[in-house]
Coordinates of C-alpha atoms in Angstrom, one line a residue:
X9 CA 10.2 -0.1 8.8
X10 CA 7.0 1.6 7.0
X11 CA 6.3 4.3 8.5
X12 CA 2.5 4.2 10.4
X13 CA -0.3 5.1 8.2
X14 CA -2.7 6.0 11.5
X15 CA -1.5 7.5 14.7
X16 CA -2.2 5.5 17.5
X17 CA -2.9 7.8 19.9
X18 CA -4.5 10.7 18.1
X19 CA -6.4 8.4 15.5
X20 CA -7.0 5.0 16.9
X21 CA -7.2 5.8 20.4
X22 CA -9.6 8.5 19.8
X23 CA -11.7 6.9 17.4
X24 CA -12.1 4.1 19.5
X25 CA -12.3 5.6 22.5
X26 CA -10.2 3.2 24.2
X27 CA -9.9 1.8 28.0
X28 CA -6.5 1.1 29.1
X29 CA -7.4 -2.6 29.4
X30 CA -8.3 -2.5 25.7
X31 CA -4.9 -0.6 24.5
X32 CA -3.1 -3.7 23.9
X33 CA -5.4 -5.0 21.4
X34 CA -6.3 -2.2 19.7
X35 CA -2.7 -2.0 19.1
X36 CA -2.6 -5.5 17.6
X37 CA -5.5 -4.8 15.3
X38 CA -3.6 -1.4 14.1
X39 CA -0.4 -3.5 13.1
X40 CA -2.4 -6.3 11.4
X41 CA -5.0 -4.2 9.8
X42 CA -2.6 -1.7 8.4
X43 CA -0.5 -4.6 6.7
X44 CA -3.2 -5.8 5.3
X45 CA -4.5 -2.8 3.7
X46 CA -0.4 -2.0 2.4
X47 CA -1.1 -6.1 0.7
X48 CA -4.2 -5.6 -1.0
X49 CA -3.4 -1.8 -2.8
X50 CA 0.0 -3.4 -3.4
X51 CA 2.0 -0.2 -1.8
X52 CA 3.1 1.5 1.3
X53 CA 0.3 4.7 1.0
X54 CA 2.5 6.8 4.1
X55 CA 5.2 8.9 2.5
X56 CA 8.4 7.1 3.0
X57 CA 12.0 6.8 1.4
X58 CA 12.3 3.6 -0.4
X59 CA 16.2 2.9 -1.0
X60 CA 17.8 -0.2 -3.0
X61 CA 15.0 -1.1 -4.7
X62 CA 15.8 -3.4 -8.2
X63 CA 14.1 -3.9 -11.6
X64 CA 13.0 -8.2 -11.1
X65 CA 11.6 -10.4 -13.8
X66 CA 8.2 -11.9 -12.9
X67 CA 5.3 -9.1 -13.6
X68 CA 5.6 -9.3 -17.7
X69 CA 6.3 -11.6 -20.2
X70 CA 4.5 -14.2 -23.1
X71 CA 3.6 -17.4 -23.6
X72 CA 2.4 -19.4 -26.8
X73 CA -0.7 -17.3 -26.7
X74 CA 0.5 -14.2 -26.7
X75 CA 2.1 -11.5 -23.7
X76 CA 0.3 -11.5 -20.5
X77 CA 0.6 -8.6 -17.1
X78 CA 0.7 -10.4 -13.7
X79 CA -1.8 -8.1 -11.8
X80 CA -1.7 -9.6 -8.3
X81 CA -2.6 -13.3 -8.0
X82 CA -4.6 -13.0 -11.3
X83 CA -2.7 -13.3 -15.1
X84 CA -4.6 -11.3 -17.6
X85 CA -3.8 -11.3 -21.1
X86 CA -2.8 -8.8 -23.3
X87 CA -3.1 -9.9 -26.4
X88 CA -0.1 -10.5 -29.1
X89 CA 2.5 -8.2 -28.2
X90 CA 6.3 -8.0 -27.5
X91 CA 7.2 -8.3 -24.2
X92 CA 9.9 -5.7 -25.1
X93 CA 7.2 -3.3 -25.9
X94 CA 5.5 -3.9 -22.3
X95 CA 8.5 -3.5 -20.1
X96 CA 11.1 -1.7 -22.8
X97 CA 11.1 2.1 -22.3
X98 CA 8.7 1.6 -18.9
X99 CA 10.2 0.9 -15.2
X100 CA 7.8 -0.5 -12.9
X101 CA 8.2 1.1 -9.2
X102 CA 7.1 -1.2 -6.5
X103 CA 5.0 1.8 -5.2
X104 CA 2.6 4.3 -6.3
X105 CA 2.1 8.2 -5.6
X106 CA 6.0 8.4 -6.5
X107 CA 6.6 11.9 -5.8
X108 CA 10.1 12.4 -6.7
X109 CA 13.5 10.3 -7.6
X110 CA 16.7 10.5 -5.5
X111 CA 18.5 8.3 -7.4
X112 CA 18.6 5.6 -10.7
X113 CA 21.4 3.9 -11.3
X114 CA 21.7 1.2 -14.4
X115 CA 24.3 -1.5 -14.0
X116 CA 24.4 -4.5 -17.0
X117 CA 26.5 -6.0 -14.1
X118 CA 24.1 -4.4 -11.3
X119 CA 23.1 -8.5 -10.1
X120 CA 21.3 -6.9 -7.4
X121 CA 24.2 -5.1 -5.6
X122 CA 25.8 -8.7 -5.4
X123 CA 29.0 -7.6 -7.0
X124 CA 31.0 -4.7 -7.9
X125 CA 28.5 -2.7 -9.6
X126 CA 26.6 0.5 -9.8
X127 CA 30.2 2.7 -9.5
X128 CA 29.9 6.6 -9.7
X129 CA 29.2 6.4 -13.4
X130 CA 26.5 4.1 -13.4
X131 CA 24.6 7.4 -12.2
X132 CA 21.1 8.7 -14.7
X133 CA 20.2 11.9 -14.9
X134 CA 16.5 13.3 -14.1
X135 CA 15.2 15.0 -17.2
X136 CA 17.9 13.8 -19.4
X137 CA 18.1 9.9 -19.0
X138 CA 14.8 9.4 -17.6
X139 CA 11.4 11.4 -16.0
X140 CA 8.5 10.3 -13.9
X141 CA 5.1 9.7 -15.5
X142 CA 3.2 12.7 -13.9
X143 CA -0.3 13.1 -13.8
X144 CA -2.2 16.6 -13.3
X145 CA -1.8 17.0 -9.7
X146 CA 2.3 16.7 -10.4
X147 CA 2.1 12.8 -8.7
X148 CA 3.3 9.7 -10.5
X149 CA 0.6 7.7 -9.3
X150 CA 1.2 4.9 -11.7
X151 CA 4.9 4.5 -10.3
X152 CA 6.0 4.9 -13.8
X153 CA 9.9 5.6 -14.3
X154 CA 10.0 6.7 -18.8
X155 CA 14.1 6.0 -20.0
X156 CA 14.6 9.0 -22.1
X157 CA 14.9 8.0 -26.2
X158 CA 16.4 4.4 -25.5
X159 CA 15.1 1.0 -23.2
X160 CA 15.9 0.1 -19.7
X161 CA 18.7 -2.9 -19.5
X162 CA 16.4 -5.8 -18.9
X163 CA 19.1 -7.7 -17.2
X164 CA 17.2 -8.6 -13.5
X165 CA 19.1 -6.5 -10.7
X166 CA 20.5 -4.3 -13.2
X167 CA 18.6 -1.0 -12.3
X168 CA 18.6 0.5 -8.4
X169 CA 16.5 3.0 -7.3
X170 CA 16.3 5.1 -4.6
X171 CA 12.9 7.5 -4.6
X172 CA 9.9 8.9 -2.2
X173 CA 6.4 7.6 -2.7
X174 CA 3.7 7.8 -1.1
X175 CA 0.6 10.1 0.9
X176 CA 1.3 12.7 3.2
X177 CA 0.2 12.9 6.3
X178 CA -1.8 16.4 5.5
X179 CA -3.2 14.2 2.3
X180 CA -4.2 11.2 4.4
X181 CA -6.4 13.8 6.6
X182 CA -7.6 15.6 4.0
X183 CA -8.3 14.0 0.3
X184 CA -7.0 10.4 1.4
X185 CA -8.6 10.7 4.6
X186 CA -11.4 8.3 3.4
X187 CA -8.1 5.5 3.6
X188 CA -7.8 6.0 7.3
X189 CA -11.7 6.3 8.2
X190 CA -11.5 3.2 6.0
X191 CA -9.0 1.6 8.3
X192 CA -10.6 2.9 11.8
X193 CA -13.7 0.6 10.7
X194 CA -12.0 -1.9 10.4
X195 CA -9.9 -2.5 13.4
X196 CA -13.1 -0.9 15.4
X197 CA -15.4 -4.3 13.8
X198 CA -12.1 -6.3 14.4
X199 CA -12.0 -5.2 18.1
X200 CA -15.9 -5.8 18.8
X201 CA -16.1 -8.7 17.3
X202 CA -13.3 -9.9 19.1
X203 CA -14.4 -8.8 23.0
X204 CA -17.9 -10.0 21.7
X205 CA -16.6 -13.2 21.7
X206 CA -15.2 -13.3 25.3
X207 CA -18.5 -12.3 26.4
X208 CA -21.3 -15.0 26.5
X209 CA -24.1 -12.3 25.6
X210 CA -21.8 -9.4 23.8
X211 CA -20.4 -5.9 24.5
X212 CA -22.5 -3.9 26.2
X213 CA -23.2 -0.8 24.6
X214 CA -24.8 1.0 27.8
X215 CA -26.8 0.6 31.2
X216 CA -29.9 2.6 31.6
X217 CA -31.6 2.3 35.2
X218 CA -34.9 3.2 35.9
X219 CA -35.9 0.8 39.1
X220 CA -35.0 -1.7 37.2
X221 CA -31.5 -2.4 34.7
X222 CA -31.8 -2.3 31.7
X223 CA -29.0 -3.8 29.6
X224 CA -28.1 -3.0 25.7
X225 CA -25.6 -5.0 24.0
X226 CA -23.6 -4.2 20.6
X227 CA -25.8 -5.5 17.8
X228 CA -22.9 -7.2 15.5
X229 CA -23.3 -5.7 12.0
X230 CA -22.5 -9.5 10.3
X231 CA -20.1 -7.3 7.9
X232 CA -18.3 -10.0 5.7
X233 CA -14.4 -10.4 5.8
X234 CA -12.5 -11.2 2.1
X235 CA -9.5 -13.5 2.2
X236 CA -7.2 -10.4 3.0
X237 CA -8.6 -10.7 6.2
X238 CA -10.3 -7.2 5.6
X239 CA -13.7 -5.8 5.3
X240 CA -15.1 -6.1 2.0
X241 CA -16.3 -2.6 2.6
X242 CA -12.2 -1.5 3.2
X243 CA -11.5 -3.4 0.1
X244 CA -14.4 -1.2 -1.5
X245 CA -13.7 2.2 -0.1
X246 CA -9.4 1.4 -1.2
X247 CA -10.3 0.6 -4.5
X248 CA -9.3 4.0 -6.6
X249 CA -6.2 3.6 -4.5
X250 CA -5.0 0.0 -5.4
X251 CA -2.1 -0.2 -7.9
X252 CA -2.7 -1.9 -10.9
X253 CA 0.9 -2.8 -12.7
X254 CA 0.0 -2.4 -16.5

């Protein structure tokens, strides 16, 4: 299981400033929001170990016009290249922010751990057989594994990785911490609009009485939703964080 991006208690409770009657939901809205934020930047953004992972065929290859890069649902071409040149030298990780590698393994016979493979000599060495592509602030934010002076095997399944990717929780309230306002919105227009509904004239906002009562509801901001279910301001303000596999 991913490990939670916000704390429930000392982020979305807070934030929200939640009623007991309310918790439920707001809980519901934190599950579903934060998987939807992990689909469209295309990785898990909390630190976490990710164990077992295999190199899979699918994200590069050519056609009679030339080679072409799956980036998410779209296919965009890349003009007349090799597909060896793409993928050769260059293991894709399934996340970003990769901050360090426990373990690579390369198996011709690897078929995704269906088999006897990946034995004790299967083993790579950092530095030697491979290194992370770092960038200045010592992250490998492109989740970019380099094979040291030779190709990967390009057998699928023939290459298991065990590594730690990902934001830490002092990054997420500090430099990051524009992904979990991001996220608070979101849930916070997901929960108004939501008890707006059961409400024939809205959520009130506050009572003010001065002989007589005077009611104010929640205006509804009319923010628009994208097919990811999200904000299209959270799919604006995620943006430099979305991982684009090149």
């Amino acid at each position: 299981m991913l490990p939670s991006i916000l704390d429930f208690e000392s982020d979305v409770r807070e934030y929200l400033g939640l009623s007991s009657s309310n918790a439920a939901l707001a809980e519901f809205y934190h599950r579903t929001t934060e998987a939807a934020v992990r689909r469209y930047v295309g990785h898990g953004i909390a630190q976490n170990t990710y164990t077992n992972e295999y190199h899979r065929r699918g994200r590069i290859g050519s056609s009679g016009s030339g080679a072409y890069v799956q980036v998410d649902s779209e296919v965009l071409g890349v003009g007349n290249l090799e597909s060896g040149s793409v993928d050769g030298h260059i293991l894709q990780l399934d996340n970003s922010f990769v901050r360090s590698i426990t373990e690579i393994r390369e198996d011709f016979s690897g078929k995704f751990g269906q088999g006897d493979g990946f034995g004790a000599g299967t083993t790579l060495s950092s530095g030697t057989d491979y290194y992370l592509e770092l960038d200045s602030t010592g992250l490998c934010k492109s989740g970019r594994v380099i094979r040291h002076h030779r190709n990967w095997c390009n057998e699928p399944g023939s290459i298991r990785v065990t590594y730690v990717a990902g934001l830490t929780s002092a990054e997420l309230d500090d430099e990051y911490s524009f992904v979990k306002m991001a996220i608070l919105h979101d849930i916070q227009d997901a929960m108004e609009s939501n008890l707006a509904r059961r409400s024939e004239a809205g959520v009130i906002k506050k009572k003010t009485y001065f002989g007589d009562v005077s009611t104010e509801y929640v205006v509804q901001s009319g923010e628009k939703r994208a097919a990811t279910g999200l904000l299209c301001q959270t799919e604006a303000a995620l943006m430099t964080i979305k991982r684009m596999t090149l």
